[in-house]
Amino acid sequence: MAIEHDYFGVLSSGPDGAIFWTERVEFGDQSVTVDLTAPDQDDVSQDALDMAAALIAGIENLDASVRRAMLSEVDDRTSEVTEYILQQQEAFGEDLEDVLVDISGDAAVDIIRSLRLTSMTILADEHGGDDPFAVMEYALDADATDEVLLVNLGSDGAVLSVMSAD
């Protein structure tokens, strides 16, 4: 079987009923891998696909919103964002300025501004539920795949949580 959608085209399911779609999306100076997945195509609605398409089309605004949410957690010493920033400062040491795209003098702000959005995974079967509908992955060093921040988004694109992947 297959699902057809204006943005995604025909989404064919595998023998187990799962669907998967992937594409590289360009915005600004970044190239982001976007995946849409669901373990059972019967759990994917047209509304979920419409919302997924809207998130992808608005990825630049979504990225800005996510970064603002990260900045709002910087004052909380127990937040995953603060922990990540401290880890990156320790890992890079005096070389930190070499990986920053903007240097304002506030290391936390500079690190968040310098994060690269490396991927976005849309869990199409989670539309309207309590679990994340999309997960955006950010890294200061795109080659350090284990030192990332994962941002969980609801079906409406609202930030549900930010977690460190380590």
JSON list of C-alpha atoms in Angstrom, two decimals:
[
{"chain": "A", "resi": 1, "resn": "MET", "atom": "CA", "xyz": [0.00, 0.00, 0.00]},
{"chain": "A", "resi": 2, "resn": "ALA", "atom": "CA", "xyz": [0.95, 3.62, -0.28]},
{"chain": "A", "resi": 3, "resn": "ILE", "atom": "CA", "xyz": [-0.08, 7.06, 0.95]},
{"chain": "A", "resi": 4, "resn": "GLU", "atom": "CA", "xyz": [-0.08, 9.98, -1.46]},
{"chain": "A", "resi": 5, "resn": "HIS", "atom": "CA", "xyz": [0.59, 13.55, -0.38]},
{"chain": "A", "resi": 6, "resn": "ASP", "atom": "CA", "xyz": [1.14, 16.80, -2.30]},
{"chain": "A", "resi": 7, "resn": "TYR", "atom": "CA", "xyz": [4.48, 17.53, -0.60]},
{"chain": "A", "resi": 8, "resn": "PHE", "atom": "CA", "xyz": [5.90, 14.05, -0.05]},
{"chain": "A", "resi": 9, "resn": "GLY", "atom": "CA", "xyz": [4.55, 12.40, -3.18]},
{"chain": "A", "resi": 10, "resn": "VAL", "atom": "CA", "xyz": [3.82, 8.70, -2.91]},
{"chain": "A", "resi": 11, "resn": "LEU", "atom": "CA", "xyz": [4.94, 7.20, 0.39]},
{"chain": "A", "resi": 12, "resn": "SER", "atom": "CA", "xyz": [5.21, 3.47, -0.14]},
{"chain": "A", "resi": 13, "resn": "SER", "atom": "CA", "xyz": [5.29, 1.15, 2.80]},
{"chain": "A", "resi": 14, "resn": "GLY", "atom": "CA", "xyz": [7.69, -1.71, 3.21]},
{"chain": "A", "resi": 15, "resn": "PRO", "atom": "CA", "xyz": [6.61, -5.30, 3.80]},
{"chain": "A", "resi": 16, "resn": "ASP", "atom": "CA", "xyz": [6.19, -4.53, 7.51]},
{"chain": "A", "resi": 17, "resn": "GLY", "atom": "CA", "xyz": [3.86, -1.57, 6.81]},
{"chain": "A", "resi": 18, "resn": "ALA", "atom": "CA", "xyz": [6.45, 1.07, 7.80]},
{"chain": "A", "resi": 19, "resn": "ILE", "atom": "CA", "xyz": [6.97, 4.23, 5.76]},
{"chain": "A", "resi": 20, "resn": "PHE", "atom": "CA", "xyz": [10.14, 6.25, 5.40]},
{"chain": "A", "resi": 21, "resn": "TRP", "atom": "CA", "xyz": [10.95, 9.41, 3.45]},
{"chain": "A", "resi": 22, "resn": "THR", "atom": "CA", "xyz": [14.22, 11.37, 3.48]},
{"chain": "A", "resi": 23, "resn": "GLU", "atom": "CA", "xyz": [15.45, 14.53, 1.83]},
{"chain": "A", "resi": 24, "resn": "ARG", "atom": "CA", "xyz": [18.18, 17.18, 2.23]},
{"chain": "A", "resi": 25, "resn": "VAL", "atom": "CA", "xyz": [16.71, 20.62, 2.93]},
{"chain": "A", "resi": 26, "resn": "GLU", "atom": "CA", "xyz": [18.74, 23.78, 2.46]},
{"chain": "A", "resi": 27, "resn": "PHE", "atom": "CA", "xyz": [18.18, 26.92, 4.51]},
{"chain": "A", "resi": 28, "resn": "GLY", "atom": "CA", "xyz": [20.59, 29.72, 5.18]},
{"chain": "A", "resi": 29, "resn": "ASP", "atom": "CA", "xyz": [24.05, 28.19, 4.93]},
{"chain": "A", "resi": 30, "resn": "GLN", "atom": "CA", "xyz": [22.91, 24.84, 6.32]},
{"chain": "A", "resi": 31, "resn": "SER", "atom": "CA", "xyz": [21.99, 21.56, 4.71]},
{"chain": "A", "resi": 32, "resn": "VAL", "atom": "CA", "xyz": [19.75, 19.45, 6.93]},
{"chain": "A", "resi": 33, "resn": "THR", "atom": "CA", "xyz": [18.71, 15.83, 6.56]},
{"chain": "A", "resi": 34, "resn": "VAL", "atom": "CA", "xyz": [14.96, 15.52, 7.11]},
{"chain": "A", "resi": 35, "resn": "ASP", "atom": "CA", "xyz": [13.42, 12.09, 7.68]},
{"chain": "A", "resi": 36, "resn": "LEU", "atom": "CA", "xyz": [9.77, 11.22, 7.99]},
{"chain": "A", "resi": 37, "resn": "THR", "atom": "CA", "xyz": [9.04, 7.83, 9.46]},
{"chain": "A", "resi": 38, "resn": "ALA", "atom": "CA", "xyz": [6.25, 5.73, 10.91]},
{"chain": "A", "resi": 39, "resn": "PRO", "atom": "CA", "xyz": [6.26, 2.07, 11.89]},
{"chain": "A", "resi": 40, "resn": "ASP", "atom": "CA", "xyz": [2.76, 1.55, 10.46]},
{"chain": "A", "resi": 41, "resn": "GLN", "atom": "CA", "xyz": [1.33, 3.61, 7.62]},
{"chain": "A", "resi": 42, "resn": "ASP", "atom": "CA", "xyz": [-2.18, 3.00, 8.97]},
{"chain": "A", "resi": 43, "resn": "ASP", "atom": "CA", "xyz": [-1.26, 5.27, 11.91]},
{"chain": "A", "resi": 44, "resn": "VAL", "atom": "CA", "xyz": [-0.40, 8.22, 9.63]},
{"chain": "A", "resi": 45, "resn": "SER", "atom": "CA", "xyz": [-3.11, 10.75, 8.85]},
{"chain": "A", "resi": 46, "resn": "GLN", "atom": "CA", "xyz": [-3.26, 13.38, 6.12]},
{"chain": "A", "resi": 47, "resn": "ASP", "atom": "CA", "xyz": [-3.23, 15.98, 8.92]},
{"chain": "A", "resi": 48, "resn": "ALA", "atom": "CA", "xyz": [0.07, 14.53, 10.18]},
{"chain": "A", "resi": 49, "resn": "LEU", "atom": "CA", "xyz": [1.57, 14.76, 6.70]},
{"chain": "A", "resi": 50, "resn": "ASP", "atom": "CA", "xyz": [0.26, 18.32, 6.27]},
{"chain": "A", "resi": 51, "resn": "MET", "atom": "CA", "xyz": [1.82, 19.34, 9.60]},
{"chain": "A", "resi": 52, "resn": "ALA", "atom": "CA", "xyz": [5.09, 17.62, 8.70]},
{"chain": "A", "resi": 53, "resn": "ALA", "atom": "CA", "xyz": [5.18, 19.48, 5.38]},
{"chain": "A", "resi": 54, "resn": "ALA", "atom": "CA", "xyz": [4.49, 22.77, 7.19]},
{"chain": "A", "resi": 55, "resn": "LEU", "atom": "CA", "xyz": [7.35, 22.13, 9.65]},
{"chain": "A", "resi": 56, "resn": "ILE", "atom": "CA", "xyz": [9.73, 21.41, 6.79]},
{"chain": "A", "resi": 57, "resn": "ALA", "atom": "CA", "xyz": [8.61, 24.43, 4.77]},
{"chain": "A", "resi": 58, "resn": "GLY", "atom": "CA", "xyz": [9.02, 26.64, 7.85]},
{"chain": "A", "resi": 59, "resn": "ILE", "atom": "CA", "xyz": [12.28, 25.09, 9.03]},
{"chain": "A", "resi": 60, "resn": "GLU", "atom": "CA", "xyz": [14.09, 28.43, 9.18]},
{"chain": "A", "resi": 61, "resn": "ASN", "atom": "CA", "xyz": [11.46, 29.98, 11.48]},
{"chain": "A", "resi": 62, "resn": "LEU", "atom": "CA", "xyz": [11.25, 26.74, 13.45]},
{"chain": "A", "resi": 63, "resn": "ASP", "atom": "CA", "xyz": [15.03, 26.79, 13.94]},
{"chain": "A", "resi": 64, "resn": "ALA", "atom": "CA", "xyz": [14.86, 30.37, 15.25]},
{"chain": "A", "resi": 65, "resn": "SER", "atom": "CA", "xyz": [12.08, 29.41, 17.67]},
{"chain": "A", "resi": 66, "resn": "VAL", "atom": "CA", "xyz": [14.05, 26.40, 18.92]},
{"chain": "A", "resi": 67, "resn": "ARG", "atom": "CA", "xyz": [17.15, 28.53, 19.52]},
{"chain": "A", "resi": 68, "resn": "ARG", "atom": "CA", "xyz": [15.06, 31.02, 21.53]},
{"chain": "A", "resi": 69, "resn": "ALA", "atom": "CA", "xyz": [13.78, 28.12, 23.63]},
{"chain": "A", "resi": 70, "resn": "MET", "atom": "CA", "xyz": [17.36, 26.97, 24.22]},
{"chain": "A", "resi": 71, "resn": "LEU", "atom": "CA", "xyz": [18.37, 30.49, 25.27]},
{"chain": "A", "resi": 72, "resn": "SER", "atom": "CA", "xyz": [15.51, 30.59, 27.77]},
{"chain": "A", "resi": 73, "resn": "GLU", "atom": "CA", "xyz": [17.03, 27.56, 29.53]},
{"chain": "A", "resi": 74, "resn": "VAL", "atom": "CA", "xyz": [20.50, 29.06, 29.96]},
{"chain": "A", "resi": 75, "resn": "ASP", "atom": "CA", "xyz": [19.67, 30.66, 33.32]},
{"chain": "A", "resi": 76, "resn": "ASP", "atom": "CA", "xyz": [18.65, 27.27, 34.74]},
{"chain": "A", "resi": 77, "resn": "ARG", "atom": "CA", "xyz": [21.87, 25.67, 36.00]},
{"chain": "A", "resi": 78, "resn": "THR", "atom": "CA", "xyz": [20.25, 22.22, 35.92]},
{"chain": "A", "resi": 79, "resn": "SER", "atom": "CA", "xyz": [19.02, 22.38, 32.32]},
{"chain": "A", "resi": 80, "resn": "GLU", "atom": "CA", "xyz": [20.36, 20.12, 29.60]},
{"chain": "A", "resi": 81, "resn": "VAL", "atom": "CA", "xyz": [21.22, 23.20, 27.55]},
{"chain": "A", "resi": 82, "resn": "THR", "atom": "CA", "xyz": [23.40, 24.64, 30.31]},
{"chain": "A", "resi": 83, "resn": "GLU", "atom": "CA", "xyz": [25.06, 21.26, 30.83]},
{"chain": "A", "resi": 84, "resn": "TYR", "atom": "CA", "xyz": [25.76, 20.99, 27.10]},
{"chain": "A", "resi": 85, "resn": "ILE", "atom": "CA", "xyz": [27.25, 24.49, 26.98]},
{"chain": "A", "resi": 86, "resn": "LEU", "atom": "CA", "xyz": [29.55, 23.71, 29.92]},
{"chain": "A", "resi": 87, "resn": "GLN", "atom": "CA", "xyz": [30.64, 20.44, 28.26]},
{"chain": "A", "resi": 88, "resn": "GLN", "atom": "CA", "xyz": [31.45, 22.23, 25.02]},
{"chain": "A", "resi": 89, "resn": "GLN", "atom": "CA", "xyz": [33.42, 24.94, 26.82]},
{"chain": "A", "resi": 90, "resn": "GLU", "atom": "CA", "xyz": [35.43, 22.25, 28.57]},
{"chain": "A", "resi": 91, "resn": "ALA", "atom": "CA", "xyz": [35.92, 20.12, 25.45]},
{"chain": "A", "resi": 92, "resn": "PHE", "atom": "CA", "xyz": [37.08, 22.99, 23.22]},
{"chain": "A", "resi": 93, "resn": "GLY", "atom": "CA", "xyz": [38.87, 25.02, 25.88]},
{"chain": "A", "resi": 94, "resn": "GLU", "atom": "CA", "xyz": [40.80, 27.91, 24.36]},
{"chain": "A", "resi": 95, "resn": "ASP", "atom": "CA", "xyz": [39.89, 26.70, 20.84]},
{"chain": "A", "resi": 96, "resn": "LEU", "atom": "CA", "xyz": [36.18, 27.41, 21.41]},
{"chain": "A", "resi": 97, "resn": "GLU", "atom": "CA", "xyz": [36.31, 30.71, 19.51]},
{"chain": "A", "resi": 98, "resn": "ASP", "atom": "CA", "xyz": [37.55, 28.79, 16.44]},
{"chain": "A", "resi": 99, "resn": "VAL", "atom": "CA", "xyz": [34.18, 26.99, 16.09]},
{"chain": "A", "resi": 100, "resn": "LEU", "atom": "CA", "xyz": [31.92, 29.92, 16.95]},
{"chain": "A", "resi": 101, "resn": "VAL", "atom": "CA", "xyz": [30.23, 31.79, 14.11]},
{"chain": "A", "resi": 102, "resn": "ASP", "atom": "CA", "xyz": [29.60, 34.91, 16.19]},
{"chain": "A", "resi": 103, "resn": "ILE", "atom": "CA", "xyz": [31.49, 36.15, 19.21]},
{"chain": "A", "resi": 104, "resn": "SER", "atom": "CA", "xyz": [29.51, 38.48, 21.45]},
{"chain": "A", "resi": 105, "resn": "GLY", "atom": "CA", "xyz": [31.34, 37.77, 24.68]},
{"chain": "A", "resi": 106, "resn": "ASP", "atom": "CA", "xyz": [28.52, 35.66, 26.12]},
{"chain": "A", "resi": 107, "resn": "ALA", "atom": "CA", "xyz": [29.69, 32.07, 25.60]},
{"chain": "A", "resi": 108, "resn": "ALA", "atom": "CA", "xyz": [26.25, 30.53, 26.10]},
{"chain": "A", "resi": 109, "resn": "VAL", "atom": "CA", "xyz": [24.64, 32.78, 23.50]},
{"chain": "A", "resi": 110, "resn": "ASP", "atom": "CA", "xyz": [27.55, 32.30, 21.11]},
{"chain": "A", "resi": 111, "resn": "ILE", "atom": "CA", "xyz": [27.41, 28.50, 21.40]},
{"chain": "A", "resi": 112, "resn": "ILE", "atom": "CA", "xyz": [23.66, 28.40, 20.79]},
{"chain": "A", "resi": 113, "resn": "ARG", "atom": "CA", "xyz": [24.03, 30.69, 17.77]},
{"chain": "A", "resi": 114, "resn": "SER", "atom": "CA", "xyz": [26.84, 28.50, 16.44]},
{"chain": "A", "resi": 115, "resn": "LEU", "atom": "CA", "xyz": [25.02, 25.17, 16.75]},
{"chain": "A", "resi": 116, "resn": "ARG", "atom": "CA", "xyz": [24.45, 23.40, 13.45]},
{"chain": "A", "resi": 117, "resn": "LEU", "atom": "CA", "xyz": [21.06, 21.86, 12.81]},
{"chain": "A", "resi": 118, "resn": "THR", "atom": "CA", "xyz": [22.16, 18.48, 11.48]},
{"chain": "A", "resi": 119, "resn": "SER", "atom": "CA", "xyz": [18.87, 16.61, 11.17]},
{"chain": "A", "resi": 120, "resn": "MET", "atom": "CA", "xyz": [15.15, 16.62, 11.76]},
{"chain": "A", "resi": 121, "resn": "THR", "atom": "CA", "xyz": [13.18, 13.42, 12.21]},
{"chain": "A", "resi": 122, "resn": "ILE", "atom": "CA", "xyz": [9.41, 13.54, 11.96]},
{"chain": "A", "resi": 123, "resn": "LEU", "atom": "CA", "xyz": [7.57, 10.72, 13.70]},
{"chain": "A", "resi": 124, "resn": "ALA", "atom": "CA", "xyz": [4.41, 10.92, 11.61]},
{"chain": "A", "resi": 125, "resn": "ASP", "atom": "CA", "xyz": [2.47, 8.42, 13.71]},
{"chain": "A", "resi": 126, "resn": "GLU", "atom": "CA", "xyz": [2.80, 10.65, 16.81]},
{"chain": "A", "resi": 127, "resn": "HIS", "atom": "CA", "xyz": [0.65, 13.49, 15.44]},
{"chain": "A", "resi": 128, "resn": "GLY", "atom": "CA", "xyz": [-1.65, 14.82, 18.14]},
{"chain": "A", "resi": 129, "resn": "GLY", "atom": "CA", "xyz": [-0.21, 12.58, 20.86]},
{"chain": "A", "resi": 130, "resn": "ASP", "atom": "CA", "xyz": [1.83, 13.27, 23.97]},
{"chain": "A", "resi": 131, "resn": "ASP", "atom": "CA", "xyz": [5.07, 11.94, 22.50]},
{"chain": "A", "resi": 132, "resn": "PRO", "atom": "CA", "xyz": [7.31, 14.11, 20.29]},
{"chain": "A", "resi": 133, "resn": "PHE", "atom": "CA", "xyz": [6.12, 14.57, 16.70]},
{"chain": "A", "resi": 134, "resn": "ALA", "atom": "CA", "xyz": [9.54, 15.79, 15.54]},
{"chain": "A", "resi": 135, "resn": "VAL", "atom": "CA", "xyz": [13.09, 15.73, 16.86]},
{"chain": "A", "resi": 136, "resn": "MET", "atom": "CA", "xyz": [15.69, 18.28, 15.76]},
{"chain": "A", "resi": 137, "resn": "GLU", "atom": "CA", "xyz": [19.36, 17.44, 16.32]},
{"chain": "A", "resi": 138, "resn": "TYR", "atom": "CA", "xyz": [21.93, 20.18, 16.93]},
{"chain": "A", "resi": 139, "resn": "ALA", "atom": "CA", "xyz": [25.70, 19.96, 17.29]},
{"chain": "A", "resi": 140, "resn": "LEU", "atom": "CA", "xyz": [28.48, 22.48, 17.72]},
{"chain": "A", "resi": 141, "resn": "ASP", "atom": "CA", "xyz": [30.83, 20.13, 15.88]},
{"chain": "A", "resi": 142, "resn": "ALA", "atom": "CA", "xyz": [28.97, 18.31, 13.09]},
{"chain": "A", "resi": 143, "resn": "ASP", "atom": "CA", "xyz": [31.52, 15.46, 13.28]},
{"chain": "A", "resi": 144, "resn": "ALA", "atom": "CA", "xyz": [30.88, 14.83, 17.00]},
{"chain": "A", "resi": 145, "resn": "THR", "atom": "CA", "xyz": [27.76, 12.71, 16.62]},
{"chain": "A", "resi": 146, "resn": "ASP", "atom": "CA", "xyz": [27.58, 11.81, 20.30]},
{"chain": "A", "resi": 147, "resn": "GLU", "atom": "CA", "xyz": [27.71, 15.40, 21.58]},
{"chain": "A", "resi": 148, "resn": "VAL", "atom": "CA", "xyz": [24.38, 16.75, 20.40]},
{"chain": "A", "resi": 149, "resn": "LEU", "atom": "CA", "xyz": [21.28, 18.45, 21.72]},
{"chain": "A", "resi": 150, "resn": "LEU", "atom": "CA", "xyz": [17.96, 16.86, 20.77]},
{"chain": "A", "resi": 151, "resn": "VAL", "atom": "CA", "xyz": [14.94, 19.14, 20.69]},
{"chain": "A", "resi": 152, "resn": "ASN", "atom": "CA", "xyz": [11.57, 17.39, 20.92]},
{"chain": "A", "resi": 153, "resn": "LEU", "atom": "CA", "xyz": [8.68, 19.16, 19.24]},
{"chain": "A", "resi": 154, "resn": "GLY", "atom": "CA", "xyz": [4.95, 18.68, 19.53]},
{"chain": "A", "resi": 155, "resn": "SER", "atom": "CA", "xyz": [2.61, 18.41, 16.55]},
{"chain": "A", "resi": 156, "resn": "ASP", "atom": "CA", "xyz": [2.20, 22.19, 16.57]},
{"chain": "A", "resi": 157, "resn": "GLY", "atom": "CA", "xyz": [5.97, 22.78, 16.44]},
{"chain": "A", "resi": 158, "resn": "ALA", "atom": "CA", "xyz": [6.17, 23.83, 20.10]},
{"chain": "A", "resi": 159, "resn": "VAL", "atom": "CA", "xyz": [9.28, 22.81, 22.00]},
{"chain": "A", "resi": 160, "resn": "LEU", "atom": "CA", "xyz": [8.44, 20.02, 24.44]},
{"chain": "A", "resi": 161, "resn": "SER", "atom": "CA", "xyz": [11.95, 19.42, 25.77]},
{"chain": "A", "resi": 162, "resn": "VAL", "atom": "CA", "xyz": [15.66, 19.75, 25.06]},
{"chain": "A", "resi": 163, "resn": "MET", "atom": "CA", "xyz": [17.89, 16.81, 25.89]},
{"chain": "A", "resi": 164, "resn": "SER", "atom": "CA", "xyz": [21.55, 16.03, 25.59]},
{"chain": "A", "resi": 165, "resn": "ALA", "atom": "CA", "xyz": [22.24, 12.84, 23.64]},
{"chain": "A", "resi": 166, "resn": "ASP", "atom": "CA", "xyz": [25.16, 11.72, 25.80]}
]
